[in-house]
Structures are given as structure tokens and as C-alpha cells.
Coordinates of C-alpha atoms and ligand atoms in Angstrom, one line a residue:
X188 CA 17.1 -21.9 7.2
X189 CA 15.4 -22.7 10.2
X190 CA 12.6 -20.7 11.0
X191 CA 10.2 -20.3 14.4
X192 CA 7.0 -18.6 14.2
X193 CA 5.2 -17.2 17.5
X194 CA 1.4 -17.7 17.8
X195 CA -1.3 -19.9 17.5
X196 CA -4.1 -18.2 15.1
X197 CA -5.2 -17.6 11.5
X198 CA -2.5 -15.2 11.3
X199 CA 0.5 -17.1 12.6
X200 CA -1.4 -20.1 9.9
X201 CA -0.9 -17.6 7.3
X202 CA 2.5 -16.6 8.6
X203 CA 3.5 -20.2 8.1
X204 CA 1.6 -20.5 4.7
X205 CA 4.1 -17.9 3.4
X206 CA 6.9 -19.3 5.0
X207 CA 6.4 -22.6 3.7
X208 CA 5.9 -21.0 0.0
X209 CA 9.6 -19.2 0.9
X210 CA 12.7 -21.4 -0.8
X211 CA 14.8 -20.1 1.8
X212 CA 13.0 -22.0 4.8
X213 CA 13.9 -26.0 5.3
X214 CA 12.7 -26.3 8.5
X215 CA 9.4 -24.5 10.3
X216 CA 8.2 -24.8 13.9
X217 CA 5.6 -22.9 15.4
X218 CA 5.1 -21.8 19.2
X219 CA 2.4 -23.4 21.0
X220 CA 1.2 -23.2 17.2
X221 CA -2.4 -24.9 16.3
X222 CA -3.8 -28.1 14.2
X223 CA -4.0 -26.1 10.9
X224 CA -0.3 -24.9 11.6
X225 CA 0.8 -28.9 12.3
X226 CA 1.0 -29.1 8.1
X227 CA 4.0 -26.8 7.9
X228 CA 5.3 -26.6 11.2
X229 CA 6.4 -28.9 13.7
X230 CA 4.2 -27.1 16.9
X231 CA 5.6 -27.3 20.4
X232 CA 3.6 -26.8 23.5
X233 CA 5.4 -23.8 24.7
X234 CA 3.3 -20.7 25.9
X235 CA 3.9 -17.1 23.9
X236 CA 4.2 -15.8 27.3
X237 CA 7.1 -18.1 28.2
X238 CA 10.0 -16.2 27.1
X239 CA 12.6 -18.4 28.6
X240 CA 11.4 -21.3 27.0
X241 CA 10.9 -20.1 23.7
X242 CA 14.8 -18.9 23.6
X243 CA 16.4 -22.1 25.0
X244 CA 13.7 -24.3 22.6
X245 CA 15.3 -21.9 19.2
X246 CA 19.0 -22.5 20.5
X247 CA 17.9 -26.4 20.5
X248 CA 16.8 -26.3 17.5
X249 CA 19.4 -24.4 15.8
X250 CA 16.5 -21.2 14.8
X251 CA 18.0 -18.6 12.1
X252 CA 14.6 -16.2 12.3
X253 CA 12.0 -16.1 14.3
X254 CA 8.5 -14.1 13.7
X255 CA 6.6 -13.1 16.6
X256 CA 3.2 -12.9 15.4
X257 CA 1.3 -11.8 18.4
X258 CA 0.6 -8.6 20.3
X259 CA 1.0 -9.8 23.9
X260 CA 4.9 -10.7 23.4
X261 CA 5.7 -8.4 21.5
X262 CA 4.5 -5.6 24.1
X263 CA 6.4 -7.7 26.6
X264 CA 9.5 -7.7 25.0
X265 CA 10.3 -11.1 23.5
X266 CA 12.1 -9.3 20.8
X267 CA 14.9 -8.3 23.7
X268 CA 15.1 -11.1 25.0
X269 CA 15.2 -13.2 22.0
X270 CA 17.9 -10.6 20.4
X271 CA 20.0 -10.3 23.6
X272 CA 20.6 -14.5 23.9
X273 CA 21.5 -14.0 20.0
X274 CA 18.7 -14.7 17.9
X275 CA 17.4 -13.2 15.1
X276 CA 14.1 -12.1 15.4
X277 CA 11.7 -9.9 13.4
X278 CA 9.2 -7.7 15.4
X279 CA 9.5 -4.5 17.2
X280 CA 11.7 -4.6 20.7
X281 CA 10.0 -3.8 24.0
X282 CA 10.5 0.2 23.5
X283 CA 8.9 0.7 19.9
X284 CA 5.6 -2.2 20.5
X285 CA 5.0 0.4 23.3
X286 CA 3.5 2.1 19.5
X287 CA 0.5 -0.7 20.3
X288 CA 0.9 -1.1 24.3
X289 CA 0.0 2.0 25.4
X290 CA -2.9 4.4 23.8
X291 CA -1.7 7.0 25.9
X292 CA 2.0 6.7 24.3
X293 CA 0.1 6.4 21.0
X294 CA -2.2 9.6 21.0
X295 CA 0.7 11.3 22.5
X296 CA 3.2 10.6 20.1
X297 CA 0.3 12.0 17.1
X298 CA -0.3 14.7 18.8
X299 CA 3.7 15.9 19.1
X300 CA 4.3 15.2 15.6
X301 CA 1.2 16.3 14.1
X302 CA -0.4 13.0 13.0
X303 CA -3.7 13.2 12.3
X304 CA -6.0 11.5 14.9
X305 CA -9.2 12.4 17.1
X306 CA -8.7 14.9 19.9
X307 CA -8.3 13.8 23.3
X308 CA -7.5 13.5 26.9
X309 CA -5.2 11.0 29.1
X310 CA -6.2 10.3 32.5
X311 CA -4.6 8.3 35.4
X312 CA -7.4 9.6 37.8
X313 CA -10.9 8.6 37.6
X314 CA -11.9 11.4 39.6
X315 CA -10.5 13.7 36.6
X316 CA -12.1 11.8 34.2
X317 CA -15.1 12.4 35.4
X318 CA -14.9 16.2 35.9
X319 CA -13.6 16.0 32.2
X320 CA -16.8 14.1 31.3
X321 CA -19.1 16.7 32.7
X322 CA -18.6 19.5 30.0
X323 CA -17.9 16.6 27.2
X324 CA -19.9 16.3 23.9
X325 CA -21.7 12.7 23.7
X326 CA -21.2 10.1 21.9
X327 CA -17.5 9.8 23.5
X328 CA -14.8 7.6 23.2
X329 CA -13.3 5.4 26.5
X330 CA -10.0 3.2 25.9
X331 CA -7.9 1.6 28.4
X332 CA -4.6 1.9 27.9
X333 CA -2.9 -0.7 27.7
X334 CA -4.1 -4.5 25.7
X335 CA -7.2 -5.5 26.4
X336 CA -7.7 -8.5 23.8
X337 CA -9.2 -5.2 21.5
X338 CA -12.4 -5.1 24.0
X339 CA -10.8 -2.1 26.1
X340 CA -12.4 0.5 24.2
X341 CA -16.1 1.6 25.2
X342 CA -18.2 4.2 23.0
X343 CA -20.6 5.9 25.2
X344 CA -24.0 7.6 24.5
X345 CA -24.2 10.2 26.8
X346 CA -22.8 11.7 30.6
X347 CA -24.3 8.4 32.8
X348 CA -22.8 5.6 30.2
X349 CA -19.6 7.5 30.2
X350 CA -19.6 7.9 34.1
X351 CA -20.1 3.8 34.3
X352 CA -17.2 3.5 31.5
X353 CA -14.8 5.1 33.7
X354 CA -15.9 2.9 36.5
X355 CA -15.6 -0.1 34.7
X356 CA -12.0 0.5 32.5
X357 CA -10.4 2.7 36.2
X358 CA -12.1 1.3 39.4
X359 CA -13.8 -2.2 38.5
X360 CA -10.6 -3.0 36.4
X361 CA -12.7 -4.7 34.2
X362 CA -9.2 -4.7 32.1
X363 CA -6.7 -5.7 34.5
X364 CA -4.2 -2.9 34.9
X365 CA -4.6 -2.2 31.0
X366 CA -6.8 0.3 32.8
X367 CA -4.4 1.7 34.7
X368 CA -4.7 4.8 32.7
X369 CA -7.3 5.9 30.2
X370 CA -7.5 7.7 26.8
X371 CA -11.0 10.2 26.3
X372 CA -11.3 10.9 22.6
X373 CA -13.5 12.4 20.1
X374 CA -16.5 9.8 18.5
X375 CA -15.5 9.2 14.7
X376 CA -17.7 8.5 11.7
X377 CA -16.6 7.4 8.8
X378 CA -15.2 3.8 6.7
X379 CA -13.0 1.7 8.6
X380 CA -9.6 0.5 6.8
X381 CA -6.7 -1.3 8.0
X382 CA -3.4 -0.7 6.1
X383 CA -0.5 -3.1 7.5
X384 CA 3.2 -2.4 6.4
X385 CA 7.0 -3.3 6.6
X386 CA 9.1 -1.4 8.7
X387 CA 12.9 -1.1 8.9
X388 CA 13.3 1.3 11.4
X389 CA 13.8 4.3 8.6
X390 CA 11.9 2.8 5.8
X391 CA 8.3 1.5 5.5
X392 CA 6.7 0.2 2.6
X393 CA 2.8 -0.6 3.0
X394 CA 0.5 -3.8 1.9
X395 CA -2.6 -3.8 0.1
X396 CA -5.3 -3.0 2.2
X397 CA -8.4 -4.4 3.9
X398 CA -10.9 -3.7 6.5
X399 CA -11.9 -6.0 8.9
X400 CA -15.4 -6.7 10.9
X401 CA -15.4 -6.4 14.3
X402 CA -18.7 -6.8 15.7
X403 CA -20.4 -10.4 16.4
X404 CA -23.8 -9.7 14.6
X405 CA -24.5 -9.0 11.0
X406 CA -25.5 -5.2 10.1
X407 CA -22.5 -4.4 12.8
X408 CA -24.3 -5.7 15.6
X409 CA -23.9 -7.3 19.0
X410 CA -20.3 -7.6 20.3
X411 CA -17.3 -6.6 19.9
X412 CA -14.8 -9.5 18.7
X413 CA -11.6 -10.0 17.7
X414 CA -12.9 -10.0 14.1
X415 CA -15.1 -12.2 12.4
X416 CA -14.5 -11.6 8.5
X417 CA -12.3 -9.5 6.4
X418 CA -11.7 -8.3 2.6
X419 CA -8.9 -7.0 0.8
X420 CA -8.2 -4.8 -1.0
X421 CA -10.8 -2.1 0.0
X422 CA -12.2 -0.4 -2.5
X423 CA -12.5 3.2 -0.3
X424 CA -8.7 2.9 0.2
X425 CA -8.4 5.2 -2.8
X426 CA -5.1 6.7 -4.4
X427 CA -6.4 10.0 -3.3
X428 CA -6.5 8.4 0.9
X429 CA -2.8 6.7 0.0
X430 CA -1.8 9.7 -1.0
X431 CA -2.6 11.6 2.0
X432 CA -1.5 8.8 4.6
X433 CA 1.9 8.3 2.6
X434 CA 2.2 12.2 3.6
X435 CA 0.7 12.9 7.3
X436 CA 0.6 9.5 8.3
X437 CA 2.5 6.4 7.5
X438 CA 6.6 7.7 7.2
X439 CA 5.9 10.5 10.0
X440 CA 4.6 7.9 12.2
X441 CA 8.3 5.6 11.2
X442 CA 10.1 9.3 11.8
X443 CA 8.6 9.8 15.0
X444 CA 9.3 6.6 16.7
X445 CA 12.9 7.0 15.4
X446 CA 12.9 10.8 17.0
X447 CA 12.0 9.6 20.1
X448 CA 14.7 6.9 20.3
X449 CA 12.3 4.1 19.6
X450 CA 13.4 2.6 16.2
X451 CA 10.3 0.6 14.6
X452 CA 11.3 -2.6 12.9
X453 CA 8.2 -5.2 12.0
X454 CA 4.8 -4.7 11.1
X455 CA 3.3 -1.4 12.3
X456 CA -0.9 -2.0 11.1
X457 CA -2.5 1.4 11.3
X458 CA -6.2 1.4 11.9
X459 CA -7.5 4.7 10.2
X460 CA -10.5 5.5 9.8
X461 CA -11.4 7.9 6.4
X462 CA -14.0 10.7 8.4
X463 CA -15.4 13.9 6.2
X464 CA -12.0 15.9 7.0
X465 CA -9.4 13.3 5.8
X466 CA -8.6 10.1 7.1
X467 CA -7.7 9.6 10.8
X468 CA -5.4 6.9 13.0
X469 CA -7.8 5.4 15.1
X470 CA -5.3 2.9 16.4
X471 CA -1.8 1.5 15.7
X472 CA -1.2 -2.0 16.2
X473 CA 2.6 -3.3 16.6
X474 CA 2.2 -6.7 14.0
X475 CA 0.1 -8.3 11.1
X476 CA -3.9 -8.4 11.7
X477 CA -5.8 -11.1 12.3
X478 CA -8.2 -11.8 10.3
X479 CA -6.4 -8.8 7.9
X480 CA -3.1 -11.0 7.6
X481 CA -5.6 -14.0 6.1
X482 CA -6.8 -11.7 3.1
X483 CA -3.4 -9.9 2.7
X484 CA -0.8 -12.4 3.4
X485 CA -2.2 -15.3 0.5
X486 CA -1.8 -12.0 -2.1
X487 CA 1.3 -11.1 -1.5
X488 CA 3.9 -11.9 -4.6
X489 CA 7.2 -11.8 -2.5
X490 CA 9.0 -13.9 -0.2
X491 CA 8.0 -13.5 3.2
X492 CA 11.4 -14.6 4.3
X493 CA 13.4 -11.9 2.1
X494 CA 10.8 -9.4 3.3
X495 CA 11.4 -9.7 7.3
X496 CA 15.1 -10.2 6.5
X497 CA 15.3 -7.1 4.8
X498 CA 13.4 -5.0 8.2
X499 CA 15.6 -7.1 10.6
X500 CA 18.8 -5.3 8.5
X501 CA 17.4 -2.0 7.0
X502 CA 17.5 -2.6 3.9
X503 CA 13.6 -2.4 3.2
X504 CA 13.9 0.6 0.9
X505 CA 15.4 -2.5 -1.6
X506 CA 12.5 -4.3 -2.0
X507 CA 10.1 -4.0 -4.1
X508 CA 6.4 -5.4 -2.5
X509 CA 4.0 -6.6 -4.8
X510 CA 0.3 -7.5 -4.5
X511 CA -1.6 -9.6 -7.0
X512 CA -4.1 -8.1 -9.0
X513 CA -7.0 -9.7 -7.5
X514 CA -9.3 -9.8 -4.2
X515 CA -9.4 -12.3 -1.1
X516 CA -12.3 -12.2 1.7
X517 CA -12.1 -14.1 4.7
X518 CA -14.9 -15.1 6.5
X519 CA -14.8 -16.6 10.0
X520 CA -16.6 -19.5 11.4
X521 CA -16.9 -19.3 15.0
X522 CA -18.5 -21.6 17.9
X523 CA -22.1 -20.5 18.5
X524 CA -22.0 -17.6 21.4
X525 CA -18.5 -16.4 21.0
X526 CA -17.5 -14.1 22.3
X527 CA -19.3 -14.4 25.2
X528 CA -19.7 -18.1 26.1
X529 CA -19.6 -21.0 23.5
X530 CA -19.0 -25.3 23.9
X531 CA -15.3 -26.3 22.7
X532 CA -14.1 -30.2 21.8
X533 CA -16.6 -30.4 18.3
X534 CA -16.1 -32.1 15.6
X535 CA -15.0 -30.7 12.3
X536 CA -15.8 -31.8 9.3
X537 CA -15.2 -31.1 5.0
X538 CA -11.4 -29.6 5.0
X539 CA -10.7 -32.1 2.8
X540 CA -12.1 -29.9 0.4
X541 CA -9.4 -27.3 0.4
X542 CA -7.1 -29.2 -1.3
X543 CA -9.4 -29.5 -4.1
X544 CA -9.1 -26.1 -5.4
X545 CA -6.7 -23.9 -6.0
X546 CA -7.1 -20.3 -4.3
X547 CA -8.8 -21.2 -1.1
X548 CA -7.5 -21.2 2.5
X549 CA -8.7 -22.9 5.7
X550 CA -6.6 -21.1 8.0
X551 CA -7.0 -22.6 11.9
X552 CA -7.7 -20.5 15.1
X553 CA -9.3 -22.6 17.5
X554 CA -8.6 -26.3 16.4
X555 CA -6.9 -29.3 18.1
X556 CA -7.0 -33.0 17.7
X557 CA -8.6 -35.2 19.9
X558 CA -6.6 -38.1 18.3
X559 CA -7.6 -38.5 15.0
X560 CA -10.5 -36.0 15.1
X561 CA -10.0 -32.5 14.4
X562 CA -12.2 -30.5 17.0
X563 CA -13.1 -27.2 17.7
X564 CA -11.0 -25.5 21.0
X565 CA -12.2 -21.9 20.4
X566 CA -14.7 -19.1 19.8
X567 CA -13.2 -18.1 16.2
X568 CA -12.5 -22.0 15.1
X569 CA -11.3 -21.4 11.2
X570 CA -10.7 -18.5 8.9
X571 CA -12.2 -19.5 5.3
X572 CA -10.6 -17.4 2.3
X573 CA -10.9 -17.0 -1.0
X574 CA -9.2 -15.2 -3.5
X575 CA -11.2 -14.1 -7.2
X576 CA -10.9 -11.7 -9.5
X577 CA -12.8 -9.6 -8.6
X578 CA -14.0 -8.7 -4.7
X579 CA -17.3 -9.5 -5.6
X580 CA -16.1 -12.6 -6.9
X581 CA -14.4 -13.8 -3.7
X582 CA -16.9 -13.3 -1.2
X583 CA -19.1 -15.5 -3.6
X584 CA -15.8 -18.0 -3.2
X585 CA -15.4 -17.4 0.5
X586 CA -19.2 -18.0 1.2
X587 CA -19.0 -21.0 -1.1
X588 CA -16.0 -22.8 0.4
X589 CA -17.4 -21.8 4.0
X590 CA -20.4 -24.4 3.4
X591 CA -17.7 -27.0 2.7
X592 CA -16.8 -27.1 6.3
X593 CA -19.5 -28.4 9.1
X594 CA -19.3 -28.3 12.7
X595 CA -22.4 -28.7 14.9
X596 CA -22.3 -25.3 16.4
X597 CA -20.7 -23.0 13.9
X598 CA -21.9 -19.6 13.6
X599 CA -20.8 -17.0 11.1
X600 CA -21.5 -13.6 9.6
X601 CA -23.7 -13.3 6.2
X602 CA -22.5 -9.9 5.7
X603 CA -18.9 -9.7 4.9
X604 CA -18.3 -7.5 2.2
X605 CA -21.2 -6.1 2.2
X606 CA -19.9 -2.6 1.6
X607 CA -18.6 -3.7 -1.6
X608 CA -21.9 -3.5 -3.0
X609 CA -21.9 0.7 -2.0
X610 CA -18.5 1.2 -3.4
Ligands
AMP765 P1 -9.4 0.4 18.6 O1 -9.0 -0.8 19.4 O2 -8.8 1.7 19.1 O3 -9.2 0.2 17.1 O4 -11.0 0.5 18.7 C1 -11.8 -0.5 18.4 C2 -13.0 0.0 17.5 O5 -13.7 1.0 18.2 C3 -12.5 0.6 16.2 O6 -12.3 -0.3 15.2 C4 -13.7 1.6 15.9 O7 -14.7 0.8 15.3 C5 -14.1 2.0 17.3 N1 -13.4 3.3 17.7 C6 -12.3 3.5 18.3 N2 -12.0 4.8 18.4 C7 -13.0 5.4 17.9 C8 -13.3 6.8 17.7 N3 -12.5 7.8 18.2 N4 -14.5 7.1 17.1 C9 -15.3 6.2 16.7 N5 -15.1 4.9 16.8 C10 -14.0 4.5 17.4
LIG766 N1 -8.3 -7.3 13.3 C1 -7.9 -6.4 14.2 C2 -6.7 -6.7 14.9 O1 -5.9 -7.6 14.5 O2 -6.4 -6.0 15.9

């Protein structure tokens, strides 16, 4: 079959990694796609955004599935309008990415069907807000609701950076209108883990899982990004924490959506976060992570293909999803200065490597050719992972394979992992 993937980061590369492994697919294009992508897919310079487009360039090309990788698309509907000119598409529709679009919807939804989560407020009126913010314990919680690249959510110190949060998510719009309303929660402690999984609309069966590194810095410092190294699986996800999620968490969240006429089919990824009283959602997301889907996707024993196929018709509950037995770390090497300001166009050199050895990945983020030359055209330029036996073992492979690569202003994390070593 003929598939289209839409996206053009590590985890629309991995996307089409698994695609390409799938005996089902003959031909793969990709939507605006990346260099990396270009080895799989034929890439067309067609925005995400540019829903027309997209649909009239899959009826040219005679598409049987498309995979909407991306956040922004999916919130806007793509899925719809993709479904209602015919096509078969895997990804949540307009009314269920609404899951990841709005963290008012979100913290709503937990709190009507008991889903555990921090405690909060929703606010459409800054003046509220900041009545609500005089009697509130510190540190506290600020998110806009709606997508804000995953830099809409400010943890404040005490009363005055809270006051200046509101200001910036409600009046500045520092957000655009993702800060048209405003969720106040509770400040969490605790690990971090992602858990992505399969949804059919009724069933949902989960990946391994992973946890991801969000700040810039090592040691968790600097800023926010939109993740600079992963591992999987993690070793505090432990069958005690499944256990509990598969109970409070994952198939009520599925049940919910379906209760309030929302059907979830796709990828729901649900950010907990494992505090003293039991693990937490701390957010959903409505599709794979990136740079999660870099560690998880290259571990994954089945056919992509028969996966999606099986959300798209409900008939999940028939597969049976299997993980290797091993580890994968992904660490990201981004242009010097990301995410704030960083020089694009560089060269890139070493990939060549890659093929040398079995079990490592060069997935693309920011990469283009400038005729022959592969360049850099981003702040997170290449995901390097690794697979080994062990965790331990592949962050020594990551790190290994990440010296393989040179670019005159690459920057990375040293640190990636490094919980592994307290586990
Ligand atoms: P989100 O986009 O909601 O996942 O938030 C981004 C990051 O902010 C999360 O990965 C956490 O590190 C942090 N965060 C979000 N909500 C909370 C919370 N209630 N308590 C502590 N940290 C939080
Ligand atoms: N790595 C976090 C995300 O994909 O939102």
C-alpha cells in the first residue's frame, strides 16, 4: 500500500523507519518531511498546516493510510478532513485531540471521572486568577491552555512570579490565544515517565516506556525544550505503577473520552508523573513523543502498519504488542543556543557511520540539503540512538555514536540517563 506520513521530525523519521521495515508498505511519502526522511520517503513541500493540499496531494498519489505524526494538525482537525474526502487516516479526529488541545478540557475530563491528577483551577479571567493567587500555596503551577510548542507552562516561586505568569500566559499573550484560558494547579514532585499507547476508540494497549529530558542544561537546567534526550524503558516504571495506571488511569482515560462522545483512536502519550501518593497525569498528549517515539518506536517487534490498521478499525484488542528485551537512549544534538537563538545552514558531517552498525539510529529534526551537503536547519538537528542490552549499555552506545557525527556548533546534554545510575 501507499502510505503518507505527516511531519518533519525525529518522530515522523522514526515513523517512517517502521514503516519502511512494514511488508505491507510499497510506497512512502512524507509531508513537508526532512533530509533524514528523503531515504524512505519521497518528501513533498507541503505545510502540516495545509489541509487542502495534503488531501488533494494523497488522492494524486493514490494514499491507502496516512499517519499524522504531529500535534498542531491533529488539534486542528486534519483527521476530518482527511476522513471526510475519503481517506484513511490514523490519528484522533478534531473532537478527541481536544484530549491534548485544551488543558482545561484535559483537567476537566480527570476530575469528572476520577483520574488521578494535581488539583486545580480554570480561568478565562486574569482578574480571577489573580484573586485565586492571593490565598495560593507557592511553588504553583501556570499552563495556557491551549499548544504552546510545550513552553506554555510556567512554575512559579511565590505570589509576585505567579502574578507576572498570569500577565504573561492572559494579557501579554506571550502564547497566542493558547492563552486564552488558563489552568492553576498544584506543584508536583516526583520521577517523570512518559507511557505512549494504541488506541481504538474502546481498547488501548500501552508501549514500553520512557522518560524524556526537557530542560536545555545538564543537571535539569536552563530552558525548557522540546526535549533533548530520552531512554526507554524506565526503570521507575515498575509493575507495581503499571498496575495502578492500567486501573485509575490508562482504560478510564479511553472510557471517558468515549462517555463524553469523543471516541479516541491513535496514540494517546500520557505524561505522569510517579509523586509519594501514587502516580499522577501531568499531561496527555494526542500522538507519539518526540524524542520518546525515537527510543520506543526502533524496539517495537510488530508491524507498525498492522498496528494503526488495527486502531483505524477497532480491532486493537487483537493484537498482541511486543517490545524487545533490551534498552534504547536517544540523545539529541542540537545547534548551539537552542532554544533561544542558534545559526542554521551548517555542515554535517560522520552519518556515514550509521550504516556501519547494526542497532544505531540517526533520526533527522532539523536537516536539509544545500545541494549535496547535508546542513543543519534547526535548533534540535539529529536524534542519535542506540539500542544495548542493557540501559546502561545504550547510553554508553548513544554517547559513542553521537561523537561519530560533527557539526561546527553542535551542543548536547552529557547527562541523559543519568537516573539510571539511582535506579
Ligand atoms: P506539561 O506540558 O503539562 O507536561 O508540562 C511541562 C513540564 O512542566 C512537565 O514535564 C513537568 O516537568 C512540569 N510540570 C507540569 N505540571 C506540573 C505540576 N503540576 N507539578 C510539577 N511540575 C509540573
Ligand atoms: N517529549 C515530549 C513531547 O513530545 O511532548
Amino acid at each position: 500500500m501507499n502510505v503518507l506520513v505527516v511531519g518533519s521530525g525525529g518522530r515522523e523519521h522514526a515513523i517512517c523507519y517502521c514503516v519502511a521495515k512494514s511488508e505491507k508498505a510499497d510506497k512512502i511519502y512524507c509531508v513537508p518531511g526532512n533530509a533524514g526522511i528523503e531515504e524512505y520517503a519521497e518528501c513533498a513541500p507541503i505545510g502540516a498546516m495545509e489541509f487542502e493540499k495534503i488531501a488533494a496531494f494523497a488522492k494524486e498519489k493514490a494514499i491507502d493510510l496516512v499517519i499524522v505524526g504531529m500535534d498542531d494538525p491533529l488539534v486542528g482537525g486534519l483527521v476530518d478532513e482527511l476522513e471526510a474526502a475519503g481517506i484513511r487516516t490514523f490519528g484522533p479526529r478534531k473532537n478527541a485531540a481536544i484530549l491534548e488541545g485544551s488543558k482545561a478540557f484535559s483537567k476537566d475530563l480527570m476530575k469528572k471521572y476520577n483520574i488521578p491528577t494535581a488539583a486545580y483551577e480554570n480561568f478565562t479571567d486574569p482578574e480571577k486568577a489573580l484573586a485565586y493567587l492571593e490565598t495560593a500555596r507557592f511553588p504553583i503551577v501556570l499552563k495556557a491552555d491551549g499548544l504552546a510548542l510545550g513552553k506554555g507552562v510556567l512554575i512559579c516561586n511565590d505570589l509576585e512570579e505567579a502574578k507576572e505568569g498570569v500577565k504573561t500566559i492572559m494579557l501579554d499573550k506571550k502564547f497566542g490565544s493558547a492563552g486564552n484560558e488558563m489552568v492553576i494547579e498544584e506543584f508536583m514532585t516526583g520521577r517523570e515517565v512518559s507511557v505512549l499507547s494504541f488506541v481504538d476508540g474502546n481498547t488501548i494497549k500501552t508501549m514500553t516506556s520512557a522518560q524524556d529530558h526537557k530542560r536545555a542544561g545538564d543537571g535539569d537546567t536552563g530552558l525548557n525544550t522540546g526535549g533533548m534526550g530520552t531512554f526507554s524503558p524506565s526503570p521507575f516504571y515498575t509493575k507495581e505503577v503499571e498496575e495502578f495506571c492500567e486501573k485509575y488511569i490508562y482504560q478510564a482515560t479511553v472510557d471517558a473520552m468515549k462517555a463524553e462522545g469523543r471516541p479516541f483512536k491513535g496514540v494517546i502519550f500520557f505524561g505522569l508523573m510517579l509523586t509519594e501518593d501514587g502516580p499522577k497525569v501531568l499531561e496527555y498528549n494526542a500522538r507519539f513523543g518526540d524524542p520518546e517515539a525515537q527510543v520506543v518506536l526502533p524496539r517495537m517487534k510488530n508491524d507498525i502498519i498492522e498496528v494503526v490498521e488495527a486502531c483505524i478499525d477497532g480491532t486493537l484488542d487483537q493484537i498482541d504488542l511486543q517490545f524487545e528485551d533490551n534498552a534504547a537512549v536517544c540523545v539529541v544534538l542540537a545547534s548551539e543556543g537552542y532554544p533561544v537563538s542558534y545559526e542554521k545552514g551548517i555542515p554535517i558531517y560522520g552519518l556515514e557511520e550509521f550504516k556501519k552498525h547494526e542497532g544505531y539510529y540517526c533520526f533527522h529534526a532539523g536537516t536539509k540539503y544545500d545541494g549535496e551537503q547535508l546542513v543543519t536547519n534547526g535548533g534540535r538537528v539529529l536524534g542519535i540512538t542506540a539500542k544495548g542490552a542493557d540501559l546502561k549499555e545504550a547510553r554508553a552506545n548513544a554517547y559513542a555514536a553521537a561523537e561519530w557525527v560533527q557539526f561546527a556548533n553542535k551542543y548536547m546534554r552529557h547527562d541523559i540517563g543519568k537516573a539510571i545510575d539511582e535506579a
